[in-house]
Coordinates of C-alpha atoms and ligand atoms in Angstrom, one line a residue:
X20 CA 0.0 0.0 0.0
X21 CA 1.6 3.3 -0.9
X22 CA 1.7 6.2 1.9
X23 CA -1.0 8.3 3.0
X24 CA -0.9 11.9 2.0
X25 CA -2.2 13.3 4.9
X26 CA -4.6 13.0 7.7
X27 CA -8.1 14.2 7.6
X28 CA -10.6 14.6 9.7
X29 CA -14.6 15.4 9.0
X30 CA -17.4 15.4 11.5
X31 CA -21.4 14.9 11.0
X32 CA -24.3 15.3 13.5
X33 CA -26.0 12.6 14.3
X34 CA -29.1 13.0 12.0
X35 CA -29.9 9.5 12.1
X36 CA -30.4 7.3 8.8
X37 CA -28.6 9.5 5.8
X38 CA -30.4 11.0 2.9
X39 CA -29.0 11.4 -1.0
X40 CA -27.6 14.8 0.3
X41 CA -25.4 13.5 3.2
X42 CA -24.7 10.6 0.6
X43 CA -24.0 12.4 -2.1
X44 CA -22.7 15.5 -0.8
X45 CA -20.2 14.3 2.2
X46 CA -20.4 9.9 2.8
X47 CA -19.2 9.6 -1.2
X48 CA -16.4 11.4 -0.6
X49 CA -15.7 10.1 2.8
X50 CA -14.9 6.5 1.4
X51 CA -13.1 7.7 -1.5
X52 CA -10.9 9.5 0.4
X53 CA -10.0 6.2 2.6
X54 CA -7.6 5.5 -0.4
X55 CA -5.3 8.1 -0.2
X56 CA -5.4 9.7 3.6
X57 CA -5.4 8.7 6.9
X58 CA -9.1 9.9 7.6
X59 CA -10.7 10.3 11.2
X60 CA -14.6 10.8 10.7
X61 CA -16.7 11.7 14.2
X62 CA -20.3 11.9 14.7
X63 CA -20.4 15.0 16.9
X64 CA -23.1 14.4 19.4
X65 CA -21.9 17.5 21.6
X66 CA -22.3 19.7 18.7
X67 CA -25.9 18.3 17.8
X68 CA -26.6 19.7 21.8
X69 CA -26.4 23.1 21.1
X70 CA -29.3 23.2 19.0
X71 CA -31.4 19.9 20.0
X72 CA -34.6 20.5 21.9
X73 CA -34.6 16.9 22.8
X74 CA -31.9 13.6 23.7
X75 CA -34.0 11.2 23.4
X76 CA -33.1 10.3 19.7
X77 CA -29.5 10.5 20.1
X78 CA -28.2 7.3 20.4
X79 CA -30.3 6.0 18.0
X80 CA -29.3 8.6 15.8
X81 CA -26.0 7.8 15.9
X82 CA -26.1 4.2 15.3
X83 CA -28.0 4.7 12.3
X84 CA -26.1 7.1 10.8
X85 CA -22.5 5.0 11.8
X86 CA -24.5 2.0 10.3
X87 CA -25.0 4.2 7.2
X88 CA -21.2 4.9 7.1
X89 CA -20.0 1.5 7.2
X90 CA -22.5 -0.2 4.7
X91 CA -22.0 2.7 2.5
X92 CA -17.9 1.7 2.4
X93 CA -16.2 3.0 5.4
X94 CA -13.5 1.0 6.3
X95 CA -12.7 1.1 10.0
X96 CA -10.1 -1.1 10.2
X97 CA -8.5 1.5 8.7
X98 CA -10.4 4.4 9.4
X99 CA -11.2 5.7 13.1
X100 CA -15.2 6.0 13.1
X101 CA -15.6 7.8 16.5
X102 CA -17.8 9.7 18.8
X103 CA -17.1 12.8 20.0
X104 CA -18.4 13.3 23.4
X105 CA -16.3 9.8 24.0
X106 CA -13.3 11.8 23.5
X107 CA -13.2 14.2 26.4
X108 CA -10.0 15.4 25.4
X109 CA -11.8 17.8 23.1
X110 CA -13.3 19.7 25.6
X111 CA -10.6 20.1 27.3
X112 CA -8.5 21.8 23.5
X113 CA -12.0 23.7 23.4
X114 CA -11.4 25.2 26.4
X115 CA -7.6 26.1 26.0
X116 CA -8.4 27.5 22.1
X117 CA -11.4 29.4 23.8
X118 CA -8.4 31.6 25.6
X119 CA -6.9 32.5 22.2
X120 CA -10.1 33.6 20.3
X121 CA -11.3 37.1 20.5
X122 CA -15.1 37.4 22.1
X123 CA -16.4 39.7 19.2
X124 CA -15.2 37.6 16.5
X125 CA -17.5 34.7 17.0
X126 CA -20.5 36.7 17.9
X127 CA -19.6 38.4 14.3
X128 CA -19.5 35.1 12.6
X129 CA -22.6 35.0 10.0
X130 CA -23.4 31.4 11.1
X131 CA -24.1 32.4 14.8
X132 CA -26.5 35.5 13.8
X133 CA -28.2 33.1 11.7
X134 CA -28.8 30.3 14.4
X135 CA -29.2 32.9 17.1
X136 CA -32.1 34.2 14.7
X137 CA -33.8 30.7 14.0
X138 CA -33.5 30.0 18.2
X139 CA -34.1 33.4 19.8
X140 CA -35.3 31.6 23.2
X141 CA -31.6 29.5 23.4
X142 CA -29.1 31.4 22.3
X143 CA -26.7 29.9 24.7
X144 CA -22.6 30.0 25.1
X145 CA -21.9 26.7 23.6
X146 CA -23.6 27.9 20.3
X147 CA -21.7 31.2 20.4
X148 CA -18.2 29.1 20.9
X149 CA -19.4 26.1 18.4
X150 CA -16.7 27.4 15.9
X151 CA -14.2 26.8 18.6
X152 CA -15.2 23.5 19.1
X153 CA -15.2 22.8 15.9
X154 CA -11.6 24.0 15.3
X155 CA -10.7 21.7 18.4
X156 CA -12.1 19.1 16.7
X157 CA -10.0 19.0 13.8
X158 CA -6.5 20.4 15.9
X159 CA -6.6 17.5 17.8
X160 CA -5.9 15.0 15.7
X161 CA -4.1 17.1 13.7
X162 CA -5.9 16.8 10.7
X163 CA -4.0 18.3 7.3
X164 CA -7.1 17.8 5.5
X165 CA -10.7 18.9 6.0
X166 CA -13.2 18.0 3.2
X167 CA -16.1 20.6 3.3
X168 CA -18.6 22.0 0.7
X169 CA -17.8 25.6 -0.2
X170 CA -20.2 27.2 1.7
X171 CA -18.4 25.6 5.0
X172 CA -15.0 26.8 3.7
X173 CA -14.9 30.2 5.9
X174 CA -14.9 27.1 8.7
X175 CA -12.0 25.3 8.1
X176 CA -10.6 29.4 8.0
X177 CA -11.5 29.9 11.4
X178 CA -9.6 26.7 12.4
X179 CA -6.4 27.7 10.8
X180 CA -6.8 31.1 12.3
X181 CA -7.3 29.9 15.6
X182 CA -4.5 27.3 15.4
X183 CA -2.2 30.3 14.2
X184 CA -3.2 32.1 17.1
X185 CA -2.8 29.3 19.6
X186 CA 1.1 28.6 18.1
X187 CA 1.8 32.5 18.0
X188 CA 0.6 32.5 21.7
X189 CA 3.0 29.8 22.8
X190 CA 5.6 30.3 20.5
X191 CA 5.1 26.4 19.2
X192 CA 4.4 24.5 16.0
X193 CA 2.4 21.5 17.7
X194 CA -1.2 22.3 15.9
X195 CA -1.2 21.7 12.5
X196 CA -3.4 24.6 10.1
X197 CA -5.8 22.5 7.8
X198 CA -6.0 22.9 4.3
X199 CA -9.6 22.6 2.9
X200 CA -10.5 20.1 0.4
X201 CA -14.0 20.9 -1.6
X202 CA -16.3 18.0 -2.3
X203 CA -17.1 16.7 -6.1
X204 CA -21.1 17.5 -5.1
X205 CA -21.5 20.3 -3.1
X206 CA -25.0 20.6 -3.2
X207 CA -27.9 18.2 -3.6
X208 CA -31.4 19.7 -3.9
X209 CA -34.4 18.4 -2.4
X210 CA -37.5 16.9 -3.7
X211 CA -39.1 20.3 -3.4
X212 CA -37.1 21.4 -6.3
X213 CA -35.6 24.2 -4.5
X214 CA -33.7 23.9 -1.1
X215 CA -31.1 21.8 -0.2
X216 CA -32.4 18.2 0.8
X217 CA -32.8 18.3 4.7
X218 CA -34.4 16.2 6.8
X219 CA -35.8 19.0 8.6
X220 CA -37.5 20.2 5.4
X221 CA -39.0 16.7 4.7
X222 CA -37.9 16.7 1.3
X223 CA -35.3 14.0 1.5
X224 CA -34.9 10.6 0.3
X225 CA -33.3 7.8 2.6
X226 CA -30.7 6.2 1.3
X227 CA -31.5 3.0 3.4
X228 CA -35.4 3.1 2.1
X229 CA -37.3 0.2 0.3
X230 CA -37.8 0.5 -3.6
X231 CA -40.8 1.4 -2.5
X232 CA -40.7 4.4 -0.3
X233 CA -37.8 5.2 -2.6
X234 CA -40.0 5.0 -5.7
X235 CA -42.6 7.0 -4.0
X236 CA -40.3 10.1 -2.5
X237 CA -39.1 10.4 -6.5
X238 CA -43.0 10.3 -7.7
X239 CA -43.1 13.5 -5.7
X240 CA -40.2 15.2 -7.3
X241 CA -40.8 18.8 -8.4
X242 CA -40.0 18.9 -11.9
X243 CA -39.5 21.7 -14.7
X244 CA -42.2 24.0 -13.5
X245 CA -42.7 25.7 -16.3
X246 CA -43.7 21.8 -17.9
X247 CA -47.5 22.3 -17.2
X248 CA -49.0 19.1 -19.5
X249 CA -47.2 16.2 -21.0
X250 CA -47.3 17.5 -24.4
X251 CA -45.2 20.5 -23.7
X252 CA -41.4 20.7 -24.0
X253 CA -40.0 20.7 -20.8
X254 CA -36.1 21.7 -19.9
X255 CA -33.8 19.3 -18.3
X256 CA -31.7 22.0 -17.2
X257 CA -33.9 23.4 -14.6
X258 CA -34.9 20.0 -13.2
X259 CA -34.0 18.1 -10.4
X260 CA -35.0 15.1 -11.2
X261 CA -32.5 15.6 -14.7
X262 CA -29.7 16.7 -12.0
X263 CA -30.1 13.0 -10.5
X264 CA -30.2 11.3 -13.5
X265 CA -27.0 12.3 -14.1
X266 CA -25.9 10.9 -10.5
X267 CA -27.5 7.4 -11.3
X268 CA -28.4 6.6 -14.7
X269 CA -26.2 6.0 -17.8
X270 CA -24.6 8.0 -19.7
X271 CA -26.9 7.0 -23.2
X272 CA -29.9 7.2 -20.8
X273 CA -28.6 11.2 -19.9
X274 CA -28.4 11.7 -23.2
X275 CA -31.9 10.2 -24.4
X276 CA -33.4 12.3 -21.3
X277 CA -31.7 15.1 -22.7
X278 CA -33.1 14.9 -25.8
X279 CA -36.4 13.5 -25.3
X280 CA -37.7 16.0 -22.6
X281 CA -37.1 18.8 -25.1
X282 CA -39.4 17.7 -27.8
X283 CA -41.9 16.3 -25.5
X284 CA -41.0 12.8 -26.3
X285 CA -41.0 11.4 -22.7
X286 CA -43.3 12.3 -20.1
X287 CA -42.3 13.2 -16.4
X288 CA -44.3 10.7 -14.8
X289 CA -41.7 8.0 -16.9
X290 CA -39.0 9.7 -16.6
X291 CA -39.2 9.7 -12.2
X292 CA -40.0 5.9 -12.7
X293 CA -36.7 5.7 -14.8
X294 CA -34.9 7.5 -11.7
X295 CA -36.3 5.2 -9.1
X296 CA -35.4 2.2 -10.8
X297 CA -32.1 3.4 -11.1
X298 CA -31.7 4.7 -7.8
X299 CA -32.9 1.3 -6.2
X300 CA -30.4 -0.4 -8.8
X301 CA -27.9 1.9 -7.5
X302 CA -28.2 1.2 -4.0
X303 CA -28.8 -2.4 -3.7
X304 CA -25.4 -3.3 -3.0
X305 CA -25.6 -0.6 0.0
X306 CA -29.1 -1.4 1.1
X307 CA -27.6 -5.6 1.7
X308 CA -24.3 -4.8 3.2
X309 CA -26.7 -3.0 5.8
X310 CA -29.3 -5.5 6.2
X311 CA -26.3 -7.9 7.0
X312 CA -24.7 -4.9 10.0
X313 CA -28.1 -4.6 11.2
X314 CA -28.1 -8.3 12.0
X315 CA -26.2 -7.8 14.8
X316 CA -26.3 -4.2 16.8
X317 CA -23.4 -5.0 18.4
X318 CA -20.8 -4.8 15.8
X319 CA -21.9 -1.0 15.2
X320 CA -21.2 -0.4 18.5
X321 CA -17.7 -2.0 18.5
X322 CA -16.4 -0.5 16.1
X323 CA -17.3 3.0 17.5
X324 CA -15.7 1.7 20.7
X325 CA -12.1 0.8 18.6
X326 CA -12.6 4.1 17.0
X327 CA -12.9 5.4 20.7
X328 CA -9.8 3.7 21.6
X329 CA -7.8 4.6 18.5
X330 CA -9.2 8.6 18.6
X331 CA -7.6 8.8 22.2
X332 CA -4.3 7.8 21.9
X333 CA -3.9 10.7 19.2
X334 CA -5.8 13.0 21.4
X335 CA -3.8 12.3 24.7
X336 CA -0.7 12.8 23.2
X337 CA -1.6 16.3 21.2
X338 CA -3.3 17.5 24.8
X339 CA -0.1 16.6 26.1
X340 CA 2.1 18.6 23.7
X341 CA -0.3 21.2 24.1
X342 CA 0.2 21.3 28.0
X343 CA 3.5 21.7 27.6
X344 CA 3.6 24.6 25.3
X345 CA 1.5 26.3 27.4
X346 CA 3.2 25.2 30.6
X347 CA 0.8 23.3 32.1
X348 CA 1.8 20.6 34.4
Ligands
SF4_426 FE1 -37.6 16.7 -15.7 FE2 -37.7 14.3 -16.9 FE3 -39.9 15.8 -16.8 FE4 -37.9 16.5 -18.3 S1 -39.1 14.7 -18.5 S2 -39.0 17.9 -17.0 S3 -36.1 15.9 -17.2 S4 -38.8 14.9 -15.1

């Protein structure tokens, strides 16, 4: 096996089972970049506390969406699948960076007017320093690599700037300044036809559905709008469900689409069934491999307890450089 380029780290809620837009957008990538990195992926329960009214679904949560991970292709006898509140070593950088980062610049940060908009009633500390947990997250395994979509870049800028900040500080080089890496799909759209595929919004599709609720999430798909009856020409180019053909069905299939749609020669109603049966083709091999985890619980929860194990030893040993730049005891 030829060396690794680098180390990277990514971390993900716990949102439970994935959708086409954590799929497509972040899990892809996450296996393909197995090949050439060293790669640490967390499920970051602590994060998921600062906005979650409720608990109750969080351990489920999180063994879905690890299930998810594994069946989709991650590897973790080479990859350390973790979770982050098992790690209390984070905290503990949190805290530390939380002494190099200026008050005014996280309350300034677009994301935390945003969220401190959508949740008036709990605008509380640990959503104000969420940044700086974040960038804890990544220093502490010393991650060279961060894959993000590019509206997350200004992120992984926080993190170097904080890192800088941290080494200036303490005169040291032990933290490491990521370098971002944007994913091949940024952005997947929902069924809606306009926002980004949520869960929240309810116009997702589960990756980990049957055919048939599969099949019937696609029948919904907004199309071209401006497509009012099947004899009209419609435009591929402003349609979702074109956008995912493109993701899942052949290339001469794309092309027929293409072509088709714009004289009226193929109805929207065939064209989603088209999709679904591709879709479901697509992720067959997926939807087994996690039948066959699900037989036994346990061996999800293993593996995040090696990743536990493996996560620590780096973590101990950069909160112990760390202590001694400072001059901690
Ligand atoms: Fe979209 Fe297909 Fe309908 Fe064309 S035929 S508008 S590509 S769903």
């Amino acid at each position: 096996m030829s060396p690794k380029k680098g180390r990277v780290f990514s971390g993900a809620r716990p949102t439970g089972r994935q959708h086409l837009g954590n799929y497509l957008g972040a899990v892809k990538n996450y296996v393909a970049l197995q090949d050439d990195y060293d790669c640490f992926y967390c499920i970051v329960d602590i994060h998921a506390l600062t906005t979650v009214e409720t608990t109750e679904n969080l351990r489920q949560n999180t063994y879905e969406m690890a299930l998810d991970w594994l069946a989709a292709g991650i590897r973790p006898d080479e990859t350390v699948v973790f979770i982050q509140s098992q790690v209390p070593e984070v905290a503990e950088l949190h805290l530390f960076f939380s002494m190099v980062t200026p008050l005014g610049k996280l309350t300034d940060l677009p994301t935390f007017k945003e969220k401190a908009r959508e949740q008036p009633h709990n605008v509380n500390y640990g959503l104000v320093g969420y940044p700086v947990l974040m960038s804890a997250d990544i220093a502490l395994y010393k991650a060279t690599i961060v894959p993000v979509g590019i509206d997350q870049a200004p992120h992984v800028e926080f993190t170097r700037e904080v890192v800088r900040s941290f080494n200036y500080r303490y005169n040291t080089k032990v933290l490491v300044e990521p370098e971002m890496k944007a994913t091949e799909y940024p952005k997947v759209i929902g069924i809606d036809g306009q926002q980004k595929m949520g869960k929240s919004l309810n116009n997702h599709i589960e990756i980990a559905g049957t055919p048939e609720e599969t099949k019937a999430r696609v029948m919904q798909m907004v199309t071209d709008p401006q497509r009012m009856r099947r004899s009209d020409p419609g435009n591929p180019d402003v349609c979702n469900v074109f956008s995912l053909h493109k993701v899942f069905s052949s290339a001469e299939q794309v092309d027929s689409i293409n072509a088709e749609c714009r004289r009226a020669g193929i109805g929207c109603v065939q064209c989603k069934q088209l999709l679904a049966e591709n879709m479901n083709h697509s992720l067959e091999p997926f939807r087994s491999r996690r039948a066959e985890f699900a037989r036994d619980p346990s061996y999800v929860w293993e593996v995040l307890k090696d990743g536990q194990v493996r996560a620590q030893k780096v973590a101990a040993q950069t909160i112990r450089e760390v202590k001694d730049a400072i001059g901690l005891p």
